[in-house]
Tab-separated table of C-alpha atoms in Angstrom:
chain	number	residue	atom	x	y	z
M	1	GLU	CA	8.440	3.870	16.924
M	2	PRO	CA	7.583	0.301	15.974
M	3	GLU	CA	8.052	-0.487	12.317
M	4	VAL	CA	7.724	-3.267	9.793
M	5	THR	CA	11.088	-4.459	8.546
M	6	GLN	CA	11.792	-6.356	5.349
M	7	THR	CA	14.790	-8.268	4.063
M	8	PRO	CA	16.459	-8.301	1.648
M	9	SER	CA	16.078	-4.780	0.336
M	10	HIS	CA	17.085	-5.966	-3.124
M	11	GLN	CA	17.445	-9.438	-4.577
M	12	VAL	CA	18.540	-10.440	-8.049
M	13	THR	CA	17.745	-13.984	-9.144
M	14	GLN	CA	17.670	-16.145	-12.227
M	15	MET	CA	14.387	-17.197	-13.770
M	16	GLY	CA	13.197	-20.470	-12.294
M	17	GLN	CA	14.923	-19.989	-8.944
M	18	GLU	CA	13.123	-19.938	-5.607
M	19	VAL	CA	13.017	-16.708	-3.662
M	20	ILE	CA	12.036	-16.051	-0.065
M	21	LEU	CA	11.233	-12.530	1.057
M	22	ARG	CA	11.160	-11.936	4.767
M	23	CYS	CA	9.185	-9.544	6.912
M	24	VAL	CA	9.042	-8.807	10.610
M	25	PRO	CA	5.659	-7.197	11.334
M	26	ILE	CA	4.962	-4.942	14.297
M	27	SER	CA	4.905	-7.192	17.318
M	28	ASN	CA	1.309	-6.827	18.556
M	29	HIS	CA	-0.253	-6.872	15.103
M	30	LEU	CA	-2.533	-9.691	14.027
M	31	TYR	CA	-3.189	-9.084	10.339
M	32	PHE	CA	-0.463	-9.463	7.758
M	33	TYR	CA	-0.340	-8.652	4.075
M	34	TRP	CA	1.852	-8.831	1.022
M	35	TYR	CA	1.519	-6.369	-1.829
M	36	ARG	CA	3.575	-5.867	-4.942
M	37	GLN	CA	4.281	-2.929	-7.203
M	38	ILE	CA	5.588	-3.532	-10.684
M	39	LEU	CA	7.630	-0.567	-11.870
M	40	GLY	CA	5.360	2.231	-12.995
M	41	GLN	CA	2.168	0.431	-11.970
M	42	LYS	CA	-0.188	0.486	-9.024
M	43	VAL	CA	0.293	-1.262	-5.702
M	44	GLU	CA	-1.480	-4.633	-5.975
M	45	PHE	CA	-2.781	-6.851	-3.203
M	46	LEU	CA	-1.352	-10.363	-3.115
M	47	VAL	CA	-2.459	-12.031	0.087
M	48	SER	CA	-3.715	-11.459	3.613
M	49	PHE	CA	-2.964	-13.680	6.582
M	50	TYR	CA	-4.676	-13.923	9.950
M	51	ASN	CA	-4.724	-16.499	12.714
M	52	ASN	CA	-2.050	-18.568	10.980
M	53	GLU	CA	-3.886	-18.978	7.734
M	54	ILE	CA	-4.526	-17.166	4.499
M	55	SER	CA	-7.700	-15.112	4.786
M	56	GLU	CA	-7.751	-13.840	1.222
M	57	LYS	CA	-5.605	-13.997	-1.897
M	58	SER	CA	-5.720	-12.320	-5.258
M	59	GLU	CA	-5.612	-13.942	-8.675
M	60	ILE	CA	-1.930	-13.008	-8.820
M	61	PHE	CA	-1.216	-15.295	-5.856
M	62	ASP	CA	-1.128	-18.582	-7.749
M	63	ASP	CA	0.430	-21.914	-6.830
M	64	GLN	CA	3.919	-20.479	-7.267
M	65	PHE	CA	3.397	-18.274	-4.226
M	66	SER	CA	3.153	-19.238	-0.592
M	67	VAL	CA	3.267	-17.467	2.749
M	68	GLU	CA	4.288	-18.638	6.149
M	69	ARG	CA	4.631	-17.362	9.674
M	70	PRO	CA	7.154	-19.897	10.859
M	71	ASP	CA	8.087	-18.635	14.303
M	72	GLY	CA	5.548	-16.106	15.526
M	73	SER	CA	7.597	-13.112	14.439
M	74	ASN	CA	8.632	-13.542	10.807
M	75	PHE	CA	6.193	-13.504	7.919
M	76	THR	CA	7.622	-14.830	4.668
M	77	LEU	CA	6.627	-14.797	1.029
M	78	LYS	CA	8.039	-17.580	-1.113
M	79	ILE	CA	8.032	-17.673	-4.882
M	80	ARG	CA	8.784	-21.229	-5.937
M	81	SER	CA	9.959	-20.737	-9.505
M	82	THR	CA	10.403	-17.111	-10.427
M	83	LYS	CA	9.365	-15.666	-13.775
M	84	LEU	CA	10.511	-12.481	-15.445
M	85	GLU	CA	7.149	-10.896	-14.692
M	86	ASP	CA	7.675	-11.420	-10.951
M	87	SER	CA	10.163	-8.556	-11.016
M	88	ALA	CA	8.631	-5.949	-8.732
M	89	MET	CA	8.823	-4.254	-5.369
M	90	TYR	CA	7.193	-6.414	-2.734
M	91	PHE	CA	5.735	-4.729	0.331
M	92	CYS	CA	4.835	-6.380	3.586
M	93	ALA	CA	2.239	-4.730	5.808
M	94	SER	CA	0.678	-5.403	9.171
M	95	SER	CA	-2.243	-4.119	11.185
M	96	ASN	CA	-3.716	-4.662	14.625
M	97	ARG	CA	-7.284	-4.352	13.384
M	98	VAL	CA	-9.303	-4.920	10.287
M	99	ASP	CA	-10.213	-1.284	9.568
M	100	GLY	CA	-7.411	-1.010	7.081
M	101	GLU	CA	-4.786	1.165	8.753
M	102	LEU	CA	-1.861	-0.791	7.439
M	103	PHE	CA	1.749	-0.206	8.377
M	104	PHE	CA	4.120	-0.926	5.518
M	105	GLY	CA	7.724	-1.979	5.328
M	106	GLU	CA	10.177	-0.308	2.980
M	107	GLY	CA	9.867	-3.080	0.446
M	108	SER	CA	12.025	-5.746	-1.145
M	109	ARG	CA	12.949	-5.169	-4.755
M	110	LEU	CA	13.055	-8.422	-6.711
M	111	THR	CA	14.761	-8.512	-10.087
M	112	VAL	CA	14.385	-11.701	-12.133
M	113	LEU	CA	16.849	-12.139	-14.997
T	1	ALA	CA	-16.388	-4.503	-6.034
T	2	GLN	CA	-14.501	-1.567	-4.669
T	3	SER	CA	-12.101	0.509	-6.726
T	4	VAL	CA	-10.224	3.775	-6.686
T	5	THR	CA	-9.286	6.078	-9.554
T	6	GLN	CA	-6.668	8.777	-9.249
T	7	LEU	CA	-6.853	11.442	-11.913
T	8	GLY	CA	-3.437	12.494	-13.131
T	9	SER	CA	-0.390	10.287	-12.822
T	10	HIS	CA	1.827	13.330	-12.425
T	11	VAL	CA	1.100	16.705	-10.861
T	12	SER	CA	3.589	19.559	-10.750
T	13	VAL	CA	3.192	22.633	-8.565
T	14	SER	CA	5.372	25.528	-7.507
T	15	GLU	CA	6.577	25.823	-3.949
T	16	GLY	CA	3.938	27.658	-1.941
T	17	ALA	CA	1.123	26.799	-4.350
T	18	LEU	CA	-1.975	24.801	-3.580
T	19	VAL	CA	-1.686	21.033	-3.899
T	20	LEU	CA	-4.749	19.158	-5.175
T	21	LEU	CA	-4.562	15.433	-5.842
T	22	ARG	CA	-7.776	13.849	-7.065
T	23	CYS	CA	-9.271	10.536	-6.019
T	24	ASN	CA	-12.639	9.025	-6.867
T	25	TYR	CA	-13.867	5.781	-5.413
T	26	SER	CA	-16.436	3.140	-6.127
T	27	SER	CA	-17.882	1.170	-3.259
T	28	SER	CA	-21.106	-0.690	-2.616
T	29	VAL	CA	-20.852	-0.018	1.116
T	30	PRO	CA	-19.838	3.092	3.071
T	31	PRO	CA	-16.125	3.202	2.437
T	32	TYR	CA	-13.087	3.644	4.574
T	33	LEU	CA	-10.688	5.766	2.541
T	34	PHE	CA	-6.992	6.440	2.905
T	35	TRP	CA	-4.183	8.478	1.489
T	36	TYR	CA	-0.673	7.057	1.658
T	37	VAL	CA	2.576	8.740	0.675
T	38	GLN	CA	5.696	7.035	-0.653
T	39	TYR	CA	8.954	8.953	-0.549
T	40	PRO	CA	11.764	7.725	-2.799
T	41	ASN	CA	13.160	4.383	-1.682
T	42	GLN	CA	10.796	4.173	1.251
T	43	GLY	CA	7.660	2.274	2.135
T	44	LEU	CA	4.112	3.571	2.190
T	45	GLN	CA	3.246	5.925	5.036
T	46	LEU	CA	-0.285	6.788	6.123
T	47	LEU	CA	-1.160	10.454	5.563
T	48	LEU	CA	-4.769	10.364	6.689
T	49	LYS	CA	-7.886	8.232	6.736
T	50	TYR	CA	-11.651	8.637	6.583
T	51	THR	CA	-13.712	6.209	8.653
T	52	SER	CA	-17.227	7.708	8.501
T	53	ALA	CA	-16.757	10.338	11.181
T	54	ALA	CA	-15.968	13.923	10.110
T	55	THR	CA	-16.011	14.411	6.354
T	56	LEU	CA	-13.007	16.739	6.479
T	57	VAL	CA	-10.014	14.768	7.620
T	58	LYS	CA	-6.736	16.318	8.674
T	59	GLY	CA	-3.521	14.383	8.310
T	60	ILE	CA	0.178	14.772	8.791
T	61	ASN	CA	2.372	17.421	7.158
T	62	GLY	CA	-0.518	19.855	6.653
T	63	PHE	CA	-2.512	17.649	4.291
T	64	GLU	CA	-6.247	17.234	4.479
T	65	ALA	CA	-8.928	15.477	2.472
T	66	GLU	CA	-12.668	15.896	2.190
T	67	PHE	CA	-15.068	12.999	1.737
T	68	LYS	CA	-17.868	13.929	-0.653
T	69	LYS	CA	-20.385	11.145	-0.977
T	70	SER	CA	-22.381	12.900	-3.705
T	71	GLU	CA	-19.257	13.113	-5.857
T	72	THR	CA	-17.734	9.811	-4.665
T	73	SER	CA	-14.533	11.749	-4.157
T	74	PHE	CA	-11.792	11.989	-1.560
T	75	HIS	CA	-9.411	14.617	-2.908
T	76	LEU	CA	-6.205	15.451	-1.069
T	77	THR	CA	-5.201	19.071	-0.576
T	78	LYS	CA	-2.510	21.162	1.010
T	79	PRO	CA	-2.683	24.959	0.980
T	80	SER	CA	1.015	25.562	0.402
T	81	ALA	CA	3.388	23.045	-1.169
T	82	HIS	CA	6.833	22.480	0.233
T	83	MET	CA	9.788	20.951	-1.567
T	84	SER	CA	9.706	18.057	0.876
T	85	ASP	CA	6.200	17.120	-0.330
T	86	ALA	CA	7.625	15.717	-3.555
T	87	ALA	CA	6.630	12.040	-3.481
T	88	GLU	CA	4.167	9.493	-4.848
T	89	TYR	CA	0.688	9.659	-3.334
T	90	PHE	CA	-1.738	6.762	-3.283
T	91	CYS	CA	-5.436	6.820	-2.564
T	92	ALA	CA	-6.911	3.568	-1.244
T	93	VAL	CA	-10.231	2.097	-0.182
T	94	SER	CA	-10.528	-0.577	2.448
T	95	ASP	CA	-12.235	-3.892	2.066
T	96	LEU	CA	-13.579	-3.988	5.589
T	97	GLU	CA	-14.330	-7.713	5.490
T	98	GLY	CA	-10.777	-8.768	4.935
T	99	GLY	CA	-8.979	-5.574	5.790
T	100	LYS	CA	-7.045	-5.336	2.555
T	101	LEU	CA	-6.522	-2.020	0.820
T	102	ILE	CA	-7.288	-1.434	-2.841
T	103	PHE	CA	-5.000	1.216	-4.240
T	104	GLY	CA	-5.308	3.720	-7.002
T	105	GLN	CA	-2.649	4.107	-9.652
T	106	GLY	CA	-0.744	6.724	-7.709
T	107	THR	CA	0.047	10.373	-8.428
T	108	GLU	CA	3.595	11.617	-8.495
T	109	LEU	CA	3.832	15.115	-7.057
T	110	SER	CA	6.695	17.349	-8.146
T	111	VAL	CA	7.365	20.668	-6.427
T	112	LYS	CA	9.277	23.346	-8.323
T	113	PRO	CA	11.276	25.995	-6.494
């Protein structure tokens, strides 16, 4: 069964460092998303991406964040200069239509020290 | 704006007992509603979804949910809990314009032998 894969599963970084989280969405999907879940809190929307551009972003997704689909298969989330409060589980999701049935990866846990 | 509220961050039931996880939504348009499950160290998996067809929706693993417009509710039920049902459950509403999901706070279900 096709699945969304994410790497790394866990990354520890120092505050101020750049981090790139990678995702391989399901191959025929067109809509891509990043969510995050801070420990003990709800799953929060970060950004959606369609047709090679951001279609929507939340207030969390500030200038420190960027997304890219560099090669037609990977979908990356970059945090330019990490802060302690960026520590969270980051989930990538993809969908082949806009009715909201999203398929999620297993997440990348980011720990900022 | 759309939102979802899950009543009870933690629900504990005995094996074989009824499972009831509560979700209320707020939406200015007819909503698409979802329940996702997250097993430990795994991503989010779709349990079931409501997309304005039948109000009683059946999902995987014996779960079902009923859409009640008058109560703005979409509660998740299962007649008989199994140990393997222990997980975190998230209710979500879809933003049909952009396709993103807006999640509730999550309910952790524990099942006692």
